[in-house]
Amino acid sequence: MASSSSFLSEEQLRCSICLDVFTDPVSTPCGHNFCMGCIKEYWDNCSQTQCPLCKQMFTKRPELCVNTFISELARAFRIKCDTCTDQAIKSCLDCGLSFCKTHLEPHMVTQKLKKHKVMDPVENLEDYICKKHERPLQFFCRDDQTCVCQFCTESDHKGHNTVPVEEECGEKKSHLMKTQTEVQQLIQDRLAKIQDIKDAVAIRKKSTDDEISASVEVFAALLRSIERSQAELLEGMEEEQKAAERQAEGLIKDLQQEITELQRRNSELEKISHTEDHLYLLQIYPTLCSPPHTKNWADVRTDPELWTVKVCEERMKTLRRAVSELNQLINKEMEKLVEAQLKEMKLHAVDVTLDPDSAQTSLILSDDGKQVTHGDKRQNLPDNPERFNPCVCVLGKEGFSSGRFYYEVEVRGKTDWTLGVARESIDRKGMIIMSPINGYWTVRLRNGHEYSVCAGATVLLSLSKKPQKVGVFVDYEEGLVSFYDVENSRHIYSLCGQSFFERLYPLFSPCLNERGINSAPLIISPVTHTD
């Protein structure tokens, strides 16, 4: 504190409200300092919250905390000399008093007083004096972990491990520095973790934004297709209605013409039937004895139900065409979404290598551990606990117990295969029923065209295209296992809501090679990343 006071004056540490040295100094947002009690009282008596010095307005009363740095600086200036009213610069533990520069001088020149223990001025000087012997606490008892005076070391603490307080303080500072280094490292670790979380959130946000954009585009395309199909359908229906109305108008016109002609003939017949001119009647009779020529309207079908059937047929054609186009559009847009999903999943690609210790003895593995096929006969290999027997399966060397991972397997040319993941504790001996309850999450092909998923009960799959390369994606925390047709950008199937408690390993089965029909290998392919 003496060093600090030599650079600072008491005026610099005075509150501009009470004009005294700071007590519990606080800083306002504008950078000015006041005693906490002073500034609170000032604001309590003002209609507006503002800085007393610069008059900056605050919309909300600031939260104030004691500025410990300024408080420590001000503390020395609050300690007065016990002999006069000047500022104290040192406290003497032997005298139990604080002295200003003038009254400290005897301690600098008098031989006896030079032996006194002086220190930076403190307010609670009594805390540095032994209450029992009224002597300075100059030693530290390591046995009792307390500060003691010289008399204490010769009485109550005699024989104890005592050292000067400076020595113990030095060791404590060394330990504190080590602790501080550890704390600083913890801070750095947590700052790095915060940055990792922020980066992850930023990546997730970009991914979410991309997915939202893609989803909006998909629905917009679907809506445009539906609106276009609806417009075409309504236009067709309106045109059919207009055609029907035109047909009806033509028929009505013809009927009205015939009615006019018939009414004229009727008038003539009515008139001639009342004539008394017998000779005239006989003369025109041949022209009136038969009705005028008219259309046979019995053959004209005007049943509205017949029109409805015809219209429905046309509508069904239009709807079928619209649904077909919509289905094609949905498939196209789904491919785009799957492409985006695959792009995201490929960020979690892992390097998978086959584990020869787990391979059934008739399986042949390539030297690089990337291919497996079924051989004609079993190899002479030890039947260790990790090895499948008799099921023709092999696991990857790498296991995963957290996070996400993705890998791709080429299945081109095969008629039978099984792919997926399995937990570490699966039973590898005897007949195996592959299901999640038994620790297997797999998709498979049988007989060249029968695709299914082992999800408890077998789920048959209908795939429009035959996958040549299958992608396997696992999200451990989400309990998700998904399969994809990589080259056609199609989603095959997802097992959701699973619970993983053990390490998971990639699982491969090329199935049996019978007479060369299923001789192609399963190939772990390198994952290609696309921008």
Short mmCIF file of C-alpha atoms in Angstrom, two decimals, residues 160-459:
data_model
loop_
_atom_site.label_atom_id
_atom_site.label_comp_id
_atom_site.label_asym_id
_atom_site.label_seq_id
_atom_site.Cartn_x
_atom_site.Cartn_y
_atom_site.Cartn_z
CA HIS A 160 6.16 -27.41 17.30
CA ASN A 161 7.26 -26.86 13.73
CA THR A 162 7.24 -23.07 13.61
CA VAL A 163 8.70 -20.84 10.91
CA PRO A 164 8.72 -17.07 10.29
CA VAL A 165 5.54 -15.83 8.71
CA GLU A 166 7.59 -14.54 5.73
CA GLU A 167 8.87 -18.06 5.02
CA GLU A 168 5.43 -19.64 5.32
CA CYS A 169 3.95 -16.84 3.25
CA GLY A 170 6.57 -17.51 0.55
CA GLU A 171 5.60 -21.19 0.39
CA LYS A 172 1.92 -20.34 0.42
CA LYS A 173 2.47 -17.86 -2.43
CA SER A 174 4.33 -20.53 -4.37
CA HIS A 175 1.40 -22.90 -3.86
CA LEU A 176 -1.04 -20.15 -4.74
CA MET A 177 0.90 -19.42 -7.93
CA LYS A 178 0.67 -23.10 -8.82
CA THR A 179 -3.05 -23.05 -8.02
CA GLN A 180 -3.42 -19.86 -10.04
CA THR A 181 -1.70 -21.52 -13.00
CA GLU A 182 -4.11 -24.45 -12.69
CA VAL A 183 -7.07 -22.07 -12.43
CA GLN A 184 -5.86 -20.13 -15.45
CA GLN A 185 -5.58 -23.40 -17.37
CA LEU A 186 -9.10 -24.32 -16.30
CA ILE A 187 -10.24 -20.91 -17.52
CA GLN A 188 -8.50 -21.44 -20.85
CA ASP A 189 -9.99 -24.93 -21.14
CA ARG A 190 -13.46 -23.55 -20.52
CA LEU A 191 -12.94 -20.64 -22.89
CA ALA A 192 -11.85 -23.17 -25.51
CA LYS A 193 -14.92 -25.27 -24.71
CA ILE A 194 -17.14 -22.19 -25.05
CA GLN A 195 -15.56 -21.52 -28.44
CA ASP A 196 -16.10 -25.16 -29.41
CA ILE A 197 -19.75 -24.90 -28.38
CA LYS A 198 -20.14 -21.62 -30.29
CA ASP A 199 -18.50 -23.18 -33.34
CA ALA A 200 -20.76 -26.22 -33.04
CA VAL A 201 -23.81 -23.98 -32.72
CA ALA A 202 -22.67 -21.97 -35.76
CA ILE A 203 -22.18 -25.17 -37.76
CA ARG A 204 -25.54 -26.48 -36.57
CA LYS A 205 -27.20 -23.16 -37.45
CA LYS A 206 -25.72 -23.22 -40.95
CA SER A 207 -26.83 -26.82 -41.33
CA THR A 208 -30.30 -25.93 -40.04
CA ASP A 209 -30.49 -22.91 -42.35
CA ASP A 210 -29.48 -25.11 -45.29
CA GLU A 211 -32.08 -27.71 -44.32
CA ILE A 212 -34.75 -25.02 -43.91
CA SER A 213 -33.86 -23.55 -47.29
CA ALA A 214 -33.92 -26.97 -48.92
CA SER A 215 -37.21 -27.88 -47.21
CA VAL A 216 -38.83 -24.59 -48.22
CA GLU A 217 -37.73 -25.16 -51.80
CA VAL A 218 -39.12 -28.71 -51.74
CA PHE A 219 -42.51 -27.59 -50.45
CA ALA A 220 -42.52 -24.63 -52.82
CA ALA A 221 -41.88 -26.98 -55.75
CA LEU A 222 -44.60 -29.33 -54.52
CA LEU A 223 -47.04 -26.46 -54.11
CA ARG A 224 -46.23 -25.16 -57.57
CA SER A 225 -46.82 -28.63 -59.01
CA ILE A 226 -50.08 -29.05 -57.10
CA GLU A 227 -51.28 -25.57 -58.09
CA ARG A 228 -50.36 -26.23 -61.72
CA SER A 229 -52.16 -29.58 -61.70
CA GLN A 230 -55.16 -28.03 -59.97
CA ALA A 231 -55.27 -25.23 -62.54
CA GLU A 232 -55.09 -27.76 -65.38
CA LEU A 233 -57.84 -29.86 -63.79
CA LEU A 234 -60.12 -26.88 -63.18
CA GLU A 235 -59.45 -25.54 -66.65
CA GLY A 236 -60.32 -28.95 -68.13
CA MET A 237 -63.48 -29.19 -66.03
CA GLU A 238 -64.54 -25.68 -67.03
CA GLU A 239 -63.87 -26.43 -70.70
CA GLU A 240 -65.89 -29.66 -70.46
CA GLN A 241 -68.73 -27.76 -68.84
CA LYS A 242 -68.66 -25.12 -71.55
CA ALA A 243 -68.65 -27.86 -74.23
CA ALA A 244 -71.64 -29.48 -72.55
CA GLU A 245 -73.42 -26.14 -72.40
CA ARG A 246 -72.67 -25.48 -76.09
CA GLN A 247 -74.01 -28.93 -76.98
CA ALA A 248 -77.12 -28.33 -74.92
CA GLU A 249 -77.65 -24.92 -76.52
CA GLY A 250 -77.43 -26.52 -79.99
CA LEU A 251 -79.95 -29.18 -79.08
CA ILE A 252 -82.31 -26.62 -77.57
CA LYS A 253 -82.02 -24.47 -80.69
CA ASP A 254 -82.90 -27.43 -82.93
CA LEU A 255 -85.82 -28.33 -80.67
CA GLN A 256 -87.12 -24.77 -80.67
CA GLN A 257 -86.97 -24.69 -84.48
CA GLU A 258 -88.95 -27.92 -84.67
CA ILE A 259 -91.41 -26.60 -82.09
CA THR A 260 -91.94 -23.47 -84.23
CA GLU A 261 -92.58 -25.60 -87.30
CA LEU A 262 -94.91 -27.91 -85.40
CA GLN A 263 -96.81 -24.98 -83.92
CA ARG A 264 -97.28 -23.54 -87.44
CA ARG A 265 -98.60 -26.91 -88.68
CA ASN A 266 -100.84 -27.16 -85.66
CA SER A 267 -102.33 -23.75 -86.45
CA GLU A 268 -103.01 -24.85 -90.02
CA LEU A 269 -104.64 -28.07 -88.85
CA GLU A 270 -106.73 -26.16 -86.34
CA LYS A 271 -107.86 -23.74 -89.02
CA ILE A 272 -108.67 -26.38 -91.66
CA SER A 273 -110.51 -28.52 -89.16
CA HIS A 274 -113.15 -25.78 -88.81
CA THR A 275 -113.55 -24.94 -92.51
CA GLU A 276 -116.89 -25.43 -94.30
CA ASP A 277 -115.17 -25.45 -97.68
CA HIS A 278 -115.18 -29.17 -98.31
CA LEU A 279 -113.55 -28.90 -101.71
CA TYR A 280 -110.62 -26.86 -100.24
CA LEU A 281 -110.13 -29.36 -97.45
CA LEU A 282 -109.89 -32.22 -99.92
CA GLN A 283 -107.44 -30.28 -102.08
CA ILE A 284 -104.91 -29.50 -99.29
CA TYR A 285 -105.41 -32.67 -97.30
CA PRO A 286 -102.45 -34.48 -98.94
CA THR A 287 -100.05 -31.81 -97.66
CA LEU A 288 -101.45 -31.80 -94.13
CA CYS A 289 -102.17 -35.42 -93.48
CA SER A 290 -98.62 -36.22 -92.27
CA PRO A 291 -96.59 -34.32 -89.62
CA PRO A 292 -93.53 -32.30 -90.77
CA HIS A 293 -90.12 -33.97 -90.91
CA THR A 294 -88.44 -33.90 -87.46
CA LYS A 295 -85.43 -35.51 -85.73
CA ASN A 296 -85.87 -38.70 -83.74
CA TRP A 297 -85.10 -37.26 -80.32
CA ALA A 298 -85.41 -40.65 -78.64
CA ASP A 299 -81.90 -41.42 -79.86
CA VAL A 300 -80.49 -38.20 -78.37
CA ARG A 301 -79.03 -39.00 -74.90
CA THR A 302 -79.20 -36.08 -72.49
CA ASP A 303 -78.81 -38.08 -69.24
CA PRO A 304 -76.62 -35.91 -66.91
CA GLU A 305 -75.21 -39.08 -65.33
CA LEU A 306 -73.67 -40.05 -68.67
CA TRP A 307 -71.99 -36.66 -68.78
CA THR A 308 -70.82 -37.13 -65.19
CA VAL A 309 -69.21 -40.50 -65.99
CA LYS A 310 -67.42 -39.03 -68.96
CA VAL A 311 -66.25 -36.04 -66.96
CA CYS A 312 -65.08 -38.29 -64.12
CA GLU A 313 -63.09 -40.38 -66.55
CA GLU A 314 -61.40 -37.27 -67.89
CA ARG A 315 -60.81 -36.01 -64.37
CA MET A 316 -59.29 -39.32 -63.32
CA LYS A 317 -56.94 -39.19 -66.28
CA THR A 318 -55.91 -35.67 -65.31
CA LEU A 319 -55.54 -36.60 -61.64
CA ARG A 320 -53.54 -39.72 -62.43
CA ARG A 321 -51.24 -37.67 -64.62
CA ALA A 322 -50.92 -35.00 -61.92
CA VAL A 323 -50.23 -37.57 -59.20
CA SER A 324 -47.64 -39.24 -61.40
CA GLU A 325 -45.91 -35.92 -62.04
CA LEU A 326 -46.13 -35.05 -58.35
CA ASN A 327 -44.65 -38.40 -57.40
CA GLN A 328 -41.76 -37.85 -59.81
CA LEU A 329 -41.23 -34.38 -58.37
CA ILE A 330 -41.32 -35.70 -54.79
CA ASN A 331 -38.74 -38.36 -55.67
CA LYS A 332 -36.56 -35.74 -57.31
CA GLU A 333 -36.79 -33.38 -54.34
CA MET A 334 -36.25 -36.25 -51.89
CA GLU A 335 -33.05 -37.07 -53.75
CA LYS A 336 -31.93 -33.48 -53.20
CA LEU A 337 -32.68 -33.73 -49.48
CA VAL A 338 -30.88 -37.06 -49.19
CA GLU A 339 -27.92 -35.57 -51.04
CA ALA A 340 -27.84 -32.78 -48.46
CA GLN A 341 -28.12 -35.35 -45.64
CA LEU A 342 -25.31 -37.44 -47.10
CA LYS A 343 -23.16 -34.34 -47.46
CA GLU A 344 -23.69 -33.61 -43.77
CA MET A 345 -23.13 -37.21 -42.71
CA LYS A 346 -19.92 -37.50 -44.69
CA LEU A 347 -18.46 -34.91 -42.33
CA HIS A 348 -18.53 -37.72 -39.75
CA ALA A 349 -16.82 -40.30 -41.98
CA VAL A 350 -14.50 -42.73 -40.16
CA ASP A 351 -11.78 -45.04 -41.41
CA VAL A 352 -13.05 -48.60 -40.88
CA THR A 353 -10.78 -51.64 -41.11
CA LEU A 354 -11.91 -55.27 -40.79
CA ASP A 355 -10.86 -57.13 -37.63
CA PRO A 356 -9.33 -60.52 -38.59
CA ASP A 357 -9.72 -61.79 -35.00
CA SER A 358 -13.53 -61.55 -35.32
CA ALA A 359 -13.83 -63.01 -38.87
CA GLN A 360 -15.50 -66.40 -39.31
CA THR A 361 -12.88 -68.87 -40.51
CA SER A 362 -14.27 -69.21 -44.06
CA LEU A 363 -14.08 -65.47 -44.67
CA ILE A 364 -11.19 -64.13 -46.71
CA LEU A 365 -9.98 -60.63 -45.82
CA SER A 366 -7.81 -58.44 -48.06
CA ASP A 367 -4.35 -57.45 -46.85
CA ASP A 368 -5.48 -53.86 -46.27
CA GLY A 369 -8.53 -55.01 -44.28
CA LYS A 370 -10.96 -53.26 -46.64
CA GLN A 371 -12.54 -56.25 -48.46
CA VAL A 372 -14.18 -59.49 -47.36
CA THR A 373 -15.59 -62.41 -49.30
CA HIS A 374 -16.70 -65.95 -48.52
CA GLY A 375 -14.23 -68.73 -49.40
CA ASP A 376 -14.77 -72.37 -50.38
CA LYS A 377 -13.41 -73.83 -47.17
CA ARG A 378 -12.56 -72.88 -43.63
CA GLN A 379 -9.12 -71.69 -42.68
CA ASN A 380 -7.13 -73.11 -39.79
CA LEU A 381 -7.57 -70.23 -37.39
CA PRO A 382 -7.87 -70.21 -33.57
CA ASP A 383 -11.46 -70.17 -32.30
CA ASN A 384 -10.96 -67.20 -29.98
CA PRO A 385 -13.93 -65.67 -28.11
CA GLU A 386 -14.10 -62.71 -30.51
CA ARG A 387 -14.51 -64.88 -33.63
CA PHE A 388 -17.92 -65.55 -35.20
CA ASN A 389 -18.74 -69.23 -35.56
CA PRO A 390 -20.52 -70.48 -37.64
CA CYS A 391 -22.13 -67.19 -38.85
CA VAL A 392 -20.14 -65.67 -41.71
CA CYS A 393 -19.64 -62.25 -40.12
CA VAL A 394 -16.76 -59.93 -39.31
CA LEU A 395 -16.58 -56.72 -37.27
CA GLY A 396 -14.59 -53.55 -37.81
CA LYS A 397 -11.55 -52.99 -35.62
CA GLU A 398 -12.73 -49.54 -34.60
CA GLY A 399 -15.48 -49.21 -31.99
CA PHE A 400 -17.48 -46.10 -31.09
CA SER A 401 -19.11 -45.18 -27.78
CA SER A 402 -20.20 -41.59 -28.48
CA GLY A 403 -20.84 -39.04 -31.19
CA ARG A 404 -21.61 -39.74 -34.83
CA PHE A 405 -19.87 -41.90 -37.41
CA TYR A 406 -20.43 -42.81 -41.05
CA TYR A 407 -18.93 -45.30 -43.50
CA GLU A 408 -19.73 -46.68 -46.97
CA VAL A 409 -19.64 -50.23 -48.31
CA GLU A 410 -19.74 -51.27 -51.97
CA VAL A 411 -22.14 -54.18 -52.54
CA ARG A 412 -21.97 -54.23 -56.34
CA GLY A 413 -22.45 -57.66 -57.95
CA LYS A 414 -23.73 -59.38 -54.81
CA THR A 415 -26.99 -61.27 -54.37
CA ASP A 416 -26.78 -61.56 -50.57
CA TRP A 417 -25.23 -59.38 -47.87
CA THR A 418 -25.82 -57.94 -44.39
CA LEU A 419 -24.51 -54.59 -43.11
CA GLY A 420 -24.91 -52.51 -39.98
CA VAL A 421 -23.52 -52.19 -36.46
CA ALA A 422 -23.38 -54.46 -33.42
CA ARG A 423 -22.64 -53.88 -29.77
CA GLU A 424 -19.47 -55.24 -28.20
CA SER A 425 -21.10 -57.87 -25.96
CA ILE A 426 -23.01 -59.73 -28.73
CA ASP A 427 -23.01 -63.53 -28.71
CA ARG A 428 -20.76 -64.59 -31.59
CA LYS A 429 -21.15 -68.33 -31.30
CA GLY A 430 -23.92 -70.56 -32.63
CA MET A 431 -26.97 -69.43 -34.56
CA ILE A 432 -27.59 -65.70 -34.31
CA ILE A 433 -30.89 -63.84 -34.60
CA MET A 434 -30.01 -60.33 -35.70
CA SER A 435 -32.29 -57.83 -33.97
CA PRO A 436 -31.82 -54.70 -31.84
CA ILE A 437 -32.75 -56.61 -28.69
CA ASN A 438 -29.82 -58.94 -29.39
CA GLY A 439 -27.47 -56.06 -30.14
CA TYR A 440 -27.67 -55.92 -33.97
CA TRP A 441 -28.91 -53.05 -36.14
CA THR A 442 -28.70 -54.24 -39.75
CA VAL A 443 -30.12 -54.11 -43.28
CA ARG A 444 -29.76 -57.05 -45.68
CA LEU A 445 -30.29 -58.37 -49.21
CA ARG A 446 -31.40 -61.90 -50.01
CA ASN A 447 -31.94 -63.71 -53.33
CA GLY A 448 -30.78 -60.70 -55.32
CA HIS A 449 -33.92 -58.60 -54.77
CA GLU A 450 -35.36 -59.11 -51.28
CA TYR A 451 -34.35 -56.19 -49.06
CA SER A 452 -35.27 -56.11 -45.38
CA VAL A 453 -34.35 -54.56 -42.03
CA CYS A 454 -33.93 -56.55 -38.84
CA ALA A 455 -35.94 -54.36 -36.46
CA GLY A 456 -37.32 -56.97 -34.06
CA ALA A 457 -39.83 -58.15 -36.62
CA THR A 458 -38.43 -58.23 -40.16
CA VAL A 459 -39.41 -55.15 -42.17
#
